[in-house]
mmCIF file of N, CA and C in Angstrom:
data_model
loop_
_atom_site.group_PDB
_atom_site.id
_atom_site.type_symbol
_atom_site.label_atom_id
_atom_site.label_comp_id
_atom_site.label_asym_id
_atom_site.label_seq_id
_atom_site.Cartn_x
_atom_site.Cartn_y
_atom_site.Cartn_z
ATOM 1 N N MET A 216 12.745 -94.803 -11.188
ATOM 2 C CA MET A 216 13.575 -93.554 -11.467
ATOM 3 C C MET A 216 14.904 -93.559 -10.699
ATOM 4 N N ALA A 217 15.907 -93.128 -11.283
ATOM 5 C CA ALA A 217 17.248 -93.083 -10.605
ATOM 6 C C ALA A 217 17.166 -92.078 -9.473
ATOM 7 N N SER A 218 17.980 -92.456 -8.406
ATOM 8 C CA SER A 218 18.009 -91.604 -7.131
ATOM 9 C C SER A 218 18.429 -90.166 -7.456
ATOM 10 N N HIS A 219 19.289 -89.807 -8.494
ATOM 11 C CA HIS A 219 19.559 -88.499 -8.762
ATOM 12 C C HIS A 219 18.343 -87.655 -9.301
ATOM 13 N N ASN A 220 17.553 -88.513 -10.119
ATOM 14 C CA ASN A 220 16.279 -87.786 -10.481
ATOM 15 C C ASN A 220 15.373 -87.482 -9.416
ATOM 16 N N ASP A 221 15.363 -88.532 -8.368
ATOM 17 C CA ASP A 221 14.459 -88.278 -7.238
ATOM 18 C C ASP A 221 14.937 -87.043 -6.446
ATOM 19 N N LEU A 222 16.200 -86.899 -6.290
ATOM 20 C CA LEU A 222 16.815 -85.843 -5.639
ATOM 21 C C LEU A 222 16.437 -84.419 -6.391
ATOM 22 N N GLY A 223 16.639 -84.436 -7.648
ATOM 23 C CA GLY A 223 16.362 -83.278 -8.421
ATOM 24 C C GLY A 223 14.835 -82.905 -8.346
ATOM 25 N N THR A 224 13.984 -83.811 -8.367
ATOM 26 C CA THR A 224 12.515 -83.680 -8.263
ATOM 27 C C THR A 224 12.246 -83.066 -6.852
ATOM 28 N N TRP A 225 12.852 -83.564 -5.844
ATOM 29 C CA TRP A 225 12.686 -83.059 -4.486
ATOM 30 C C TRP A 225 13.153 -81.558 -4.372
ATOM 31 N N GLY A 226 14.421 -81.375 -4.952
ATOM 32 C CA GLY A 226 14.999 -80.080 -4.996
ATOM 33 C C GLY A 226 14.060 -78.990 -5.656
ATOM 34 N N GLU A 227 13.561 -79.305 -6.803
ATOM 35 C CA GLU A 227 12.585 -78.422 -7.426
ATOM 36 C C GLU A 227 11.369 -78.166 -6.553
ATOM 37 N N GLN A 228 10.778 -79.091 -5.816
ATOM 38 C CA GLN A 228 9.650 -78.857 -5.003
ATOM 39 C C GLN A 228 10.074 -77.977 -3.885
ATOM 40 N N GLU A 229 11.257 -78.215 -3.304
ATOM 41 C CA GLU A 229 11.781 -77.236 -2.203
ATOM 42 C C GLU A 229 11.932 -75.843 -2.810
ATOM 43 N N ALA A 230 12.467 -75.743 -3.963
ATOM 44 C CA ALA A 230 12.648 -74.374 -4.543
ATOM 45 C C ALA A 230 11.145 -73.809 -4.848
ATOM 46 N N THR A 231 10.235 -74.587 -5.353
ATOM 47 C CA THR A 231 8.954 -74.082 -5.543
ATOM 48 C C THR A 231 8.409 -73.454 -4.286
ATOM 49 N N ASP A 232 8.478 -74.313 -3.225
ATOM 50 C CA ASP A 232 7.889 -73.865 -1.878
ATOM 51 C C ASP A 232 8.607 -72.648 -1.320
ATOM 52 N N PHE A 233 9.897 -72.629 -1.556
ATOM 53 C CA PHE A 233 10.700 -71.410 -1.209
ATOM 54 C C PHE A 233 10.167 -70.119 -1.881
ATOM 55 N N LEU A 234 9.837 -70.218 -3.219
ATOM 56 C CA LEU A 234 9.397 -69.109 -3.966
ATOM 57 C C LEU A 234 7.983 -68.762 -3.636
ATOM 58 N N LEU A 235 7.227 -69.696 -3.301
ATOM 59 C CA LEU A 235 5.722 -69.332 -2.854
ATOM 60 C C LEU A 235 5.829 -68.589 -1.572
ATOM 61 N N GLN A 236 6.756 -68.997 -0.627
ATOM 62 C CA GLN A 236 6.881 -68.345 0.666
ATOM 63 C C GLN A 236 7.309 -66.871 0.452
ATOM 64 N N LYS A 237 8.137 -66.612 -0.616
ATOM 65 C CA LYS A 237 8.638 -65.222 -0.959
ATOM 66 C C LYS A 237 7.591 -64.417 -1.742
ATOM 67 N N GLY A 238 6.464 -65.061 -1.982
ATOM 68 C CA GLY A 238 5.342 -64.245 -2.621
ATOM 69 C C GLY A 238 5.347 -64.337 -4.127
ATOM 70 N N TYR A 239 6.087 -65.304 -4.692
ATOM 71 C CA TYR A 239 5.976 -65.465 -6.174
ATOM 72 C C TYR A 239 4.767 -66.292 -6.496
ATOM 73 N N THR A 240 4.251 -66.120 -7.653
ATOM 74 C CA THR A 240 3.304 -67.027 -8.253
ATOM 75 C C THR A 240 3.903 -67.961 -9.249
ATOM 76 N N ILE A 241 3.688 -69.205 -9.061
ATOM 77 C CA ILE A 241 4.257 -70.245 -10.021
ATOM 78 C C ILE A 241 3.372 -70.394 -11.207
ATOM 79 N N LEU A 242 3.827 -70.182 -12.347
ATOM 80 C CA LEU A 242 3.148 -70.294 -13.615
ATOM 81 C C LEU A 242 3.341 -71.646 -14.261
ATOM 82 N N GLU A 243 4.492 -72.140 -14.273
ATOM 83 C CA GLU A 243 4.936 -73.534 -14.967
ATOM 84 C C GLU A 243 6.042 -74.116 -14.123
ATOM 85 N N ARG A 244 6.077 -75.464 -14.276
ATOM 86 C CA ARG A 244 7.075 -76.337 -13.729
ATOM 87 C C ARG A 244 7.554 -77.262 -14.906
ATOM 88 N N ASP A 245 8.824 -77.341 -15.067
ATOM 89 C CA ASP A 245 9.294 -78.289 -16.099
ATOM 90 C C ASP A 245 8.760 -78.030 -17.484
ATOM 91 N N TRP A 246 8.848 -76.681 -17.930
ATOM 92 C CA TRP A 246 8.355 -76.310 -19.090
ATOM 93 C C TRP A 246 9.295 -76.846 -20.230
ATOM 94 N N LYS A 247 8.918 -77.457 -21.369
ATOM 95 C CA LYS A 247 9.613 -78.010 -22.271
ATOM 96 C C LYS A 247 9.678 -77.322 -23.631
ATOM 97 N N SER A 248 10.902 -77.136 -24.194
ATOM 98 C CA SER A 248 11.035 -76.577 -25.496
ATOM 99 C C SER A 248 11.997 -77.531 -26.264
ATOM 100 N N GLY A 249 11.267 -78.559 -26.923
ATOM 101 C CA GLY A 249 12.181 -79.645 -27.398
ATOM 102 C C GLY A 249 12.969 -80.415 -26.428
ATOM 103 N N HIS A 250 14.194 -80.459 -26.462
ATOM 104 C CA HIS A 250 14.944 -81.241 -25.524
ATOM 105 C C HIS A 250 15.439 -80.280 -24.407
ATOM 106 N N ARG A 251 15.109 -79.028 -24.301
ATOM 107 C CA ARG A 251 15.487 -78.061 -23.422
ATOM 108 C C ARG A 251 14.245 -77.986 -22.441
ATOM 109 N N ASP A 252 14.643 -77.526 -21.241
ATOM 110 C CA ASP A 252 13.556 -77.254 -20.285
ATOM 111 C C ASP A 252 13.859 -76.138 -19.320
ATOM 112 N N ILE A 253 12.815 -75.487 -18.767
ATOM 113 C CA ILE A 253 12.932 -74.522 -17.741
ATOM 114 C C ILE A 253 12.313 -75.094 -16.594
ATOM 115 N N ASP A 254 13.037 -75.192 -15.438
ATOM 116 C CA ASP A 254 12.584 -75.781 -14.225
ATOM 117 C C ASP A 254 11.308 -75.121 -13.715
ATOM 118 N N ILE A 255 11.341 -73.737 -13.486
ATOM 119 C CA ILE A 255 10.228 -73.112 -12.927
ATOM 120 C C ILE A 255 10.149 -71.711 -13.668
ATOM 121 N N ILE A 256 8.879 -71.467 -13.897
ATOM 122 C CA ILE A 256 8.517 -70.138 -14.398
ATOM 123 C C ILE A 256 7.548 -69.500 -13.392
ATOM 124 N N ALA A 257 8.033 -68.341 -12.991
ATOM 125 C CA ALA A 257 7.224 -67.692 -11.922
ATOM 126 C C ALA A 257 7.008 -66.221 -12.168
ATOM 127 N N GLN A 258 6.289 -65.569 -11.463
ATOM 128 C CA GLN A 258 6.024 -64.162 -11.526
ATOM 129 C C GLN A 258 5.993 -63.518 -10.182
ATOM 130 N N LYS A 259 6.617 -62.339 -10.173
ATOM 131 C CA LYS A 259 6.613 -61.563 -8.906
ATOM 132 C C LYS A 259 6.381 -60.075 -9.457
ATOM 133 N N GLY A 260 5.237 -59.548 -9.050
ATOM 134 C CA GLY A 260 4.946 -58.217 -9.611
ATOM 135 C C GLY A 260 4.752 -58.329 -11.108
ATOM 136 N N ASP A 261 5.432 -57.421 -11.878
ATOM 137 C CA ASP A 261 5.348 -57.338 -13.243
ATOM 138 C C ASP A 261 6.480 -58.106 -13.886
ATOM 139 N N VAL A 262 7.304 -58.808 -13.219
ATOM 140 C CA VAL A 262 8.523 -59.500 -13.715
ATOM 141 C C VAL A 262 8.264 -61.016 -13.863
ATOM 142 N N LEU A 263 8.490 -61.527 -15.053
ATOM 143 C CA LEU A 263 8.535 -62.890 -15.317
ATOM 144 C C LEU A 263 9.806 -63.510 -14.992
ATOM 145 N N VAL A 264 9.928 -64.504 -14.179
ATOM 146 C CA VAL A 264 11.103 -65.076 -13.704
ATOM 147 C C VAL A 264 11.281 -66.520 -14.070
ATOM 148 N N PHE A 265 12.453 -66.861 -14.745
ATOM 149 C CA PHE A 265 12.761 -68.039 -15.156
ATOM 150 C C PHE A 265 13.685 -68.593 -14.214
ATOM 151 N N VAL A 266 13.457 -69.799 -13.635
ATOM 152 C CA VAL A 266 14.364 -70.303 -12.534
ATOM 153 C C VAL A 266 15.030 -71.635 -12.849
ATOM 154 N N GLU A 267 16.343 -71.612 -12.779
ATOM 155 C CA GLU A 267 17.052 -72.910 -12.776
ATOM 156 C C GLU A 267 17.393 -73.376 -11.603
ATOM 157 N N VAL A 268 17.025 -74.653 -11.215
ATOM 158 C CA VAL A 268 17.287 -75.383 -10.001
ATOM 159 C C VAL A 268 18.382 -76.379 -10.079
ATOM 160 N N LYS A 269 19.324 -76.066 -9.075
ATOM 161 C CA LYS A 269 20.456 -77.143 -9.073
ATOM 162 C C LYS A 269 20.412 -77.709 -7.577
ATOM 163 N N THR A 270 20.220 -78.994 -7.453
ATOM 164 C CA THR A 270 20.207 -79.745 -6.374
ATOM 165 C C THR A 270 21.441 -80.576 -6.174
ATOM 166 N N ARG A 271 22.096 -80.644 -4.946
ATOM 167 C CA ARG A 271 23.248 -81.442 -4.712
ATOM 168 C C ARG A 271 23.097 -81.916 -3.255
ATOM 169 N N ARG A 272 23.572 -83.174 -3.093
ATOM 170 C CA ARG A 272 23.584 -83.713 -1.659
ATOM 171 C C ARG A 272 24.406 -82.873 -0.738
ATOM 172 N N ASN A 273 25.545 -82.425 -1.324
ATOM 173 C CA ASN A 273 26.476 -81.765 -0.476
ATOM 174 C C ASN A 273 27.396 -80.934 -1.449
ATOM 175 N N ARG A 274 28.366 -80.128 -0.850
ATOM 176 C CA ARG A 274 29.113 -79.246 -1.582
ATOM 177 C C ARG A 274 30.573 -79.890 -1.658
ATOM 178 N N LEU A 275 30.839 -81.208 -1.503
ATOM 179 C CA LEU A 275 32.095 -81.721 -1.603
ATOM 180 C C LEU A 275 32.942 -81.481 -2.842
ATOM 181 N N PHE A 276 32.360 -81.649 -3.931
ATOM 182 C CA PHE A 276 33.020 -81.466 -5.202
ATOM 183 C C PHE A 276 32.896 -80.173 -5.849
ATOM 184 N N THR A 277 31.809 -79.481 -5.608
ATOM 185 C CA THR A 277 31.663 -78.200 -6.309
ATOM 186 C C THR A 277 30.345 -77.555 -5.872
ATOM 187 N N ASN A 278 30.215 -76.201 -6.013
ATOM 188 C CA ASN A 278 29.072 -75.606 -5.641
ATOM 189 C C ASN A 278 28.011 -75.742 -6.671
ATOM 190 N N PRO A 279 26.781 -76.002 -6.458
ATOM 191 C CA PRO A 279 25.717 -76.325 -7.410
ATOM 192 C C PRO A 279 25.637 -75.415 -8.514
ATOM 193 N N GLU A 280 25.823 -74.011 -8.259
ATOM 194 C CA GLU A 280 25.567 -73.008 -9.133
ATOM 195 C C GLU A 280 26.672 -73.055 -10.231
ATOM 196 N N GLU A 281 27.764 -73.651 -9.909
ATOM 197 C CA GLU A 281 28.840 -73.832 -11.008
ATOM 198 C C GLU A 281 28.406 -74.791 -12.006
ATOM 199 N N ALA A 282 27.442 -75.570 -11.817
ATOM 200 C CA ALA A 282 26.974 -76.437 -12.919
ATOM 201 C C ALA A 282 26.134 -75.811 -13.994
ATOM 202 N N ILE A 283 25.861 -74.475 -13.771
ATOM 203 C CA ILE A 283 25.126 -73.654 -14.764
ATOM 204 C C ILE A 283 26.289 -73.003 -15.659
ATOM 205 N N ASP A 284 26.673 -73.918 -16.665
ATOM 206 C CA ASP A 284 27.844 -73.478 -17.422
ATOM 207 C C ASP A 284 27.419 -72.998 -18.761
ATOM 208 N N TYR A 285 28.266 -72.672 -19.608
ATOM 209 C CA TYR A 285 28.015 -71.971 -21.018
ATOM 210 C C TYR A 285 26.956 -72.763 -21.724
ATOM 211 N N MET A 286 27.080 -73.960 -21.829
ATOM 212 C CA MET A 286 26.046 -74.828 -22.567
ATOM 213 C C MET A 286 24.736 -74.755 -21.936
ATOM 214 N N LYS A 287 24.646 -74.830 -20.616
ATOM 215 C CA LYS A 287 23.330 -74.845 -20.005
ATOM 216 C C LYS A 287 22.773 -73.421 -20.035
ATOM 217 N N LEU A 288 23.531 -72.404 -20.002
ATOM 218 C CA LEU A 288 22.996 -70.960 -20.275
ATOM 219 C C LEU A 288 22.498 -70.938 -21.689
ATOM 220 N N ARG A 289 23.198 -71.500 -22.757
ATOM 221 C CA ARG A 289 22.773 -71.361 -24.092
ATOM 222 C C ARG A 289 21.461 -71.970 -24.176
ATOM 223 N N ASN A 290 21.271 -73.207 -23.668
ATOM 224 C CA ASN A 290 19.967 -73.897 -23.657
ATOM 225 C C ASN A 290 18.860 -73.197 -22.981
ATOM 226 N N LEU A 291 19.170 -72.554 -21.891
ATOM 227 C CA LEU A 291 18.236 -71.779 -21.094
ATOM 228 C C LEU A 291 17.765 -70.549 -21.959
ATOM 229 N N ARG A 292 18.684 -69.926 -22.542
ATOM 230 C CA ARG A 292 18.393 -68.602 -23.434
ATOM 231 C C ARG A 292 17.443 -69.013 -24.544
ATOM 232 N N ALA A 293 17.748 -70.168 -25.257
ATOM 233 C CA ALA A 293 16.916 -70.716 -26.270
ATOM 234 C C ALA A 293 15.492 -70.973 -25.769
ATOM 235 N N ALA A 294 15.454 -71.690 -24.757
ATOM 236 C CA ALA A 294 14.085 -72.145 -24.134
ATOM 237 C C ALA A 294 13.269 -70.855 -23.725
ATOM 238 N N ILE A 295 13.988 -69.919 -23.028
ATOM 239 C CA ILE A 295 13.354 -68.681 -22.600
ATOM 240 C C ILE A 295 12.918 -67.847 -23.826
ATOM 241 N N ASN A 296 13.707 -67.788 -24.831
ATOM 242 C CA ASN A 296 13.264 -67.111 -25.998
ATOM 243 C C ASN A 296 12.085 -67.840 -26.688
ATOM 244 N N HIS A 297 12.007 -68.989 -26.735
ATOM 245 C CA HIS A 297 10.859 -69.698 -27.277
ATOM 246 C C HIS A 297 9.661 -69.471 -26.381
ATOM 247 N N TYR A 298 9.714 -69.382 -25.114
ATOM 248 C CA TYR A 298 8.574 -69.188 -24.151
ATOM 249 C C TYR A 298 8.078 -67.782 -24.473
ATOM 250 N N VAL A 299 9.006 -66.823 -24.453
ATOM 251 C CA VAL A 299 8.563 -65.437 -24.592
ATOM 252 C C VAL A 299 7.944 -65.146 -25.963
ATOM 253 N N LYS A 300 8.450 -65.723 -27.130
ATOM 254 C CA LYS A 300 7.795 -65.622 -28.288
ATOM 255 C C LYS A 300 6.458 -66.377 -28.427
ATOM 256 N N PHE A 301 6.466 -67.556 -27.862
ATOM 257 C CA PHE A 301 5.218 -68.345 -28.123
ATOM 258 C C PHE A 301 4.022 -67.859 -27.285
ATOM 259 N N TYR A 302 4.383 -67.203 -26.130
ATOM 260 C CA TYR A 302 3.203 -66.566 -25.266
ATOM 261 C C TYR A 302 3.221 -65.078 -25.497
ATOM 262 N N HIS A 303 3.931 -64.565 -26.381
ATOM 263 C CA HIS A 303 3.870 -63.046 -26.660
ATOM 264 C C HIS A 303 4.029 -62.326 -25.341
ATOM 265 N N ILE A 304 5.167 -62.566 -24.667
ATOM 266 C CA ILE A 304 5.453 -61.967 -23.237
ATOM 267 C C ILE A 304 5.982 -60.504 -23.637
ATOM 268 N N ASN A 305 5.406 -59.617 -22.962
ATOM 269 C CA ASN A 305 5.952 -58.131 -22.937
ATOM 270 C C ASN A 305 6.469 -57.665 -21.640
ATOM 271 N N ASN A 306 6.409 -58.578 -20.575
ATOM 272 C CA ASN A 306 6.863 -58.232 -19.317
ATOM 273 C C ASN A 306 8.401 -58.158 -19.213
ATOM 274 N N ASP A 307 8.893 -57.581 -18.286
ATOM 275 C CA ASP A 307 10.487 -57.665 -18.000
ATOM 276 C C ASP A 307 10.658 -59.102 -17.506
ATOM 277 N N ILE A 308 11.744 -59.640 -17.953
ATOM 278 C CA ILE A 308 12.020 -60.990 -17.592
ATOM 279 C C ILE A 308 13.435 -61.058 -16.893
ATOM 280 N N ARG A 309 13.629 -62.028 -16.034
ATOM 281 C CA ARG A 309 15.115 -62.288 -15.613
ATOM 282 C C ARG A 309 15.284 -63.786 -15.334
ATOM 283 N N LEU A 310 16.461 -64.156 -15.225
ATOM 284 C CA LEU A 310 16.798 -65.630 -14.942
ATOM 285 C C LEU A 310 17.337 -65.557 -13.506
ATOM 286 N N ASP A 311 16.852 -66.425 -12.650
ATOM 287 C CA ASP A 311 17.330 -66.765 -11.290
ATOM 288 C C ASP A 311 17.777 -68.155 -11.168
ATOM 289 N N ALA A 312 18.614 -68.350 -10.276
ATOM 290 C CA ALA A 312 19.080 -69.707 -9.913
ATOM 291 C C ALA A 312 18.732 -69.953 -8.485
ATOM 292 N N ILE A 313 18.286 -71.174 -8.236
ATOM 293 C CA ILE A 313 18.078 -71.602 -6.829
ATOM 294 C C ILE A 313 18.863 -72.852 -6.705
ATOM 295 N N THR A 314 19.745 -72.867 -5.635
ATOM 296 C CA THR A 314 20.517 -74.131 -5.316
ATOM 297 C C THR A 314 19.968 -74.603 -4.040
ATOM 298 N N VAL A 315 19.793 -75.910 -4.014
ATOM 299 C CA VAL A 315 19.344 -76.762 -2.908
ATOM 300 C C VAL A 315 20.295 -77.681 -2.520
ATOM 301 N N VAL A 316 20.907 -77.679 -1.346
ATOM 302 C CA VAL A 316 21.890 -78.566 -0.832
ATOM 303 C C VAL A 316 21.339 -79.422 0.365
ATOM 304 N N GLY A 317 21.277 -80.719 0.216
ATOM 305 C CA GLY A 317 20.717 -81.571 1.260
ATOM 306 C C GLY A 317 20.023 -82.750 0.582
ATOM 307 N N THR A 318 19.351 -83.455 1.472
ATOM 308 C CA THR A 318 18.661 -84.696 1.044
ATOM 309 C C THR A 318 17.244 -84.645 1.796
ATOM 310 N N PRO A 319 16.245 -85.358 1.371
ATOM 311 C CA PRO A 319 14.983 -85.356 2.008
ATOM 312 C C PRO A 319 15.150 -85.963 3.446
ATOM 313 N N ASP A 320 16.064 -86.785 3.602
ATOM 314 C CA ASP A 320 16.279 -87.453 4.839
ATOM 315 C C ASP A 320 16.948 -86.529 5.931
ATOM 316 N N GLU A 321 17.497 -85.429 5.568
ATOM 317 C CA GLU A 321 18.189 -84.564 6.468
ATOM 318 C C GLU A 321 17.383 -83.467 7.044
ATOM 319 N N GLY A 322 16.179 -83.479 6.752
ATOM 320 C CA GLY A 322 15.533 -82.175 7.151
ATOM 321 C C GLY A 322 15.568 -80.953 6.349
ATOM 322 N N GLN A 323 15.705 -79.745 6.886
ATOM 323 C CA GLN A 323 15.711 -78.542 6.177
ATOM 324 C C GLN A 323 16.936 -78.433 5.270
ATOM 325 N N PRO A 324 16.777 -78.266 3.939
ATOM 326 C CA PRO A 324 17.968 -78.146 3.100
ATOM 327 C C PRO A 324 18.443 -76.684 3.152
ATOM 328 N N GLU A 325 19.673 -76.484 2.695
ATOM 329 C CA GLU A 325 20.224 -75.114 2.478
ATOM 330 C C GLU A 325 19.757 -74.586 1.176
ATOM 331 N N ILE A 326 19.141 -73.557 1.107
ATOM 332 C CA ILE A 326 18.580 -72.977 -0.170
ATOM 333 C C ILE A 326 19.174 -71.692 -0.385
ATOM 334 N N ASN A 327 19.712 -71.365 -1.545
ATOM 335 C CA ASN A 327 20.249 -70.205 -1.881
ATOM 336 C C ASN A 327 19.582 -69.658 -3.253
ATOM 337 N N HIS A 328 19.020 -68.454 -3.059
ATOM 338 C CA HIS A 328 18.326 -67.835 -4.360
ATOM 339 C C HIS A 328 19.278 -66.775 -4.914
ATOM 340 N N ILE A 329 19.623 -66.997 -6.049
ATOM 341 C CA ILE A 329 20.458 -66.100 -6.694
ATOM 342 C C ILE A 329 19.621 -65.250 -7.791
ATOM 343 N N GLU A 330 19.226 -64.060 -7.453
ATOM 344 C CA GLU A 330 18.379 -63.311 -8.426
ATOM 345 C C GLU A 330 19.162 -62.732 -9.479
ATOM 346 N N ASP A 331 18.586 -62.616 -10.559
ATOM 347 C CA ASP A 331 19.225 -62.029 -11.867
ATOM 348 C C ASP A 331 20.543 -62.670 -12.116
ATOM 349 N N PHE A 332 20.479 -64.047 -12.246
ATOM 350 C CA PHE A 332 21.698 -64.745 -12.681
ATOM 351 C C PHE A 332 22.168 -64.290 -13.952
ATOM 352 N N PRO A 333 23.494 -64.097 -14.263
ATOM 353 C CA PRO A 333 23.926 -63.617 -15.410
ATOM 354 C C PRO A 333 23.634 -64.697 -16.573
ATOM 355 N N MET A 334 23.031 -64.140 -17.659
ATOM 356 C CA MET A 334 22.693 -65.097 -18.735
ATOM 357 C C MET A 334 23.756 -65.319 -19.709
ATOM 358 N N TYR A 335 24.837 -64.590 -19.653
ATOM 359 C CA TYR A 335 25.996 -64.787 -20.547
ATOM 360 C C TYR A 335 27.341 -65.129 -19.805
#
């Protein structure tokens, strides 16, 4: 596996652990809808939370959340719509973003949880 894939997998695990510590229940990880995916699907209370995780080694070139662009949001909306319809979800839903900056070798990463990330 390429090192950027390893970094992404590590970042998703860090994000999952972070959400668990905040009292979220993890329902799914890497849920696929065709070629689209949702990194984490969690629940807190009555709210179903779809989480996009962006992991970067550092912030030299850009902030990780800036990688969630128009096309990524369009794909996320389609995947979320598919999930909601497929499982007949009636709960409130929201999109969150979690950014993870660091590497496994550096110890504790910088984690930023952006609740209710704009879908448009």
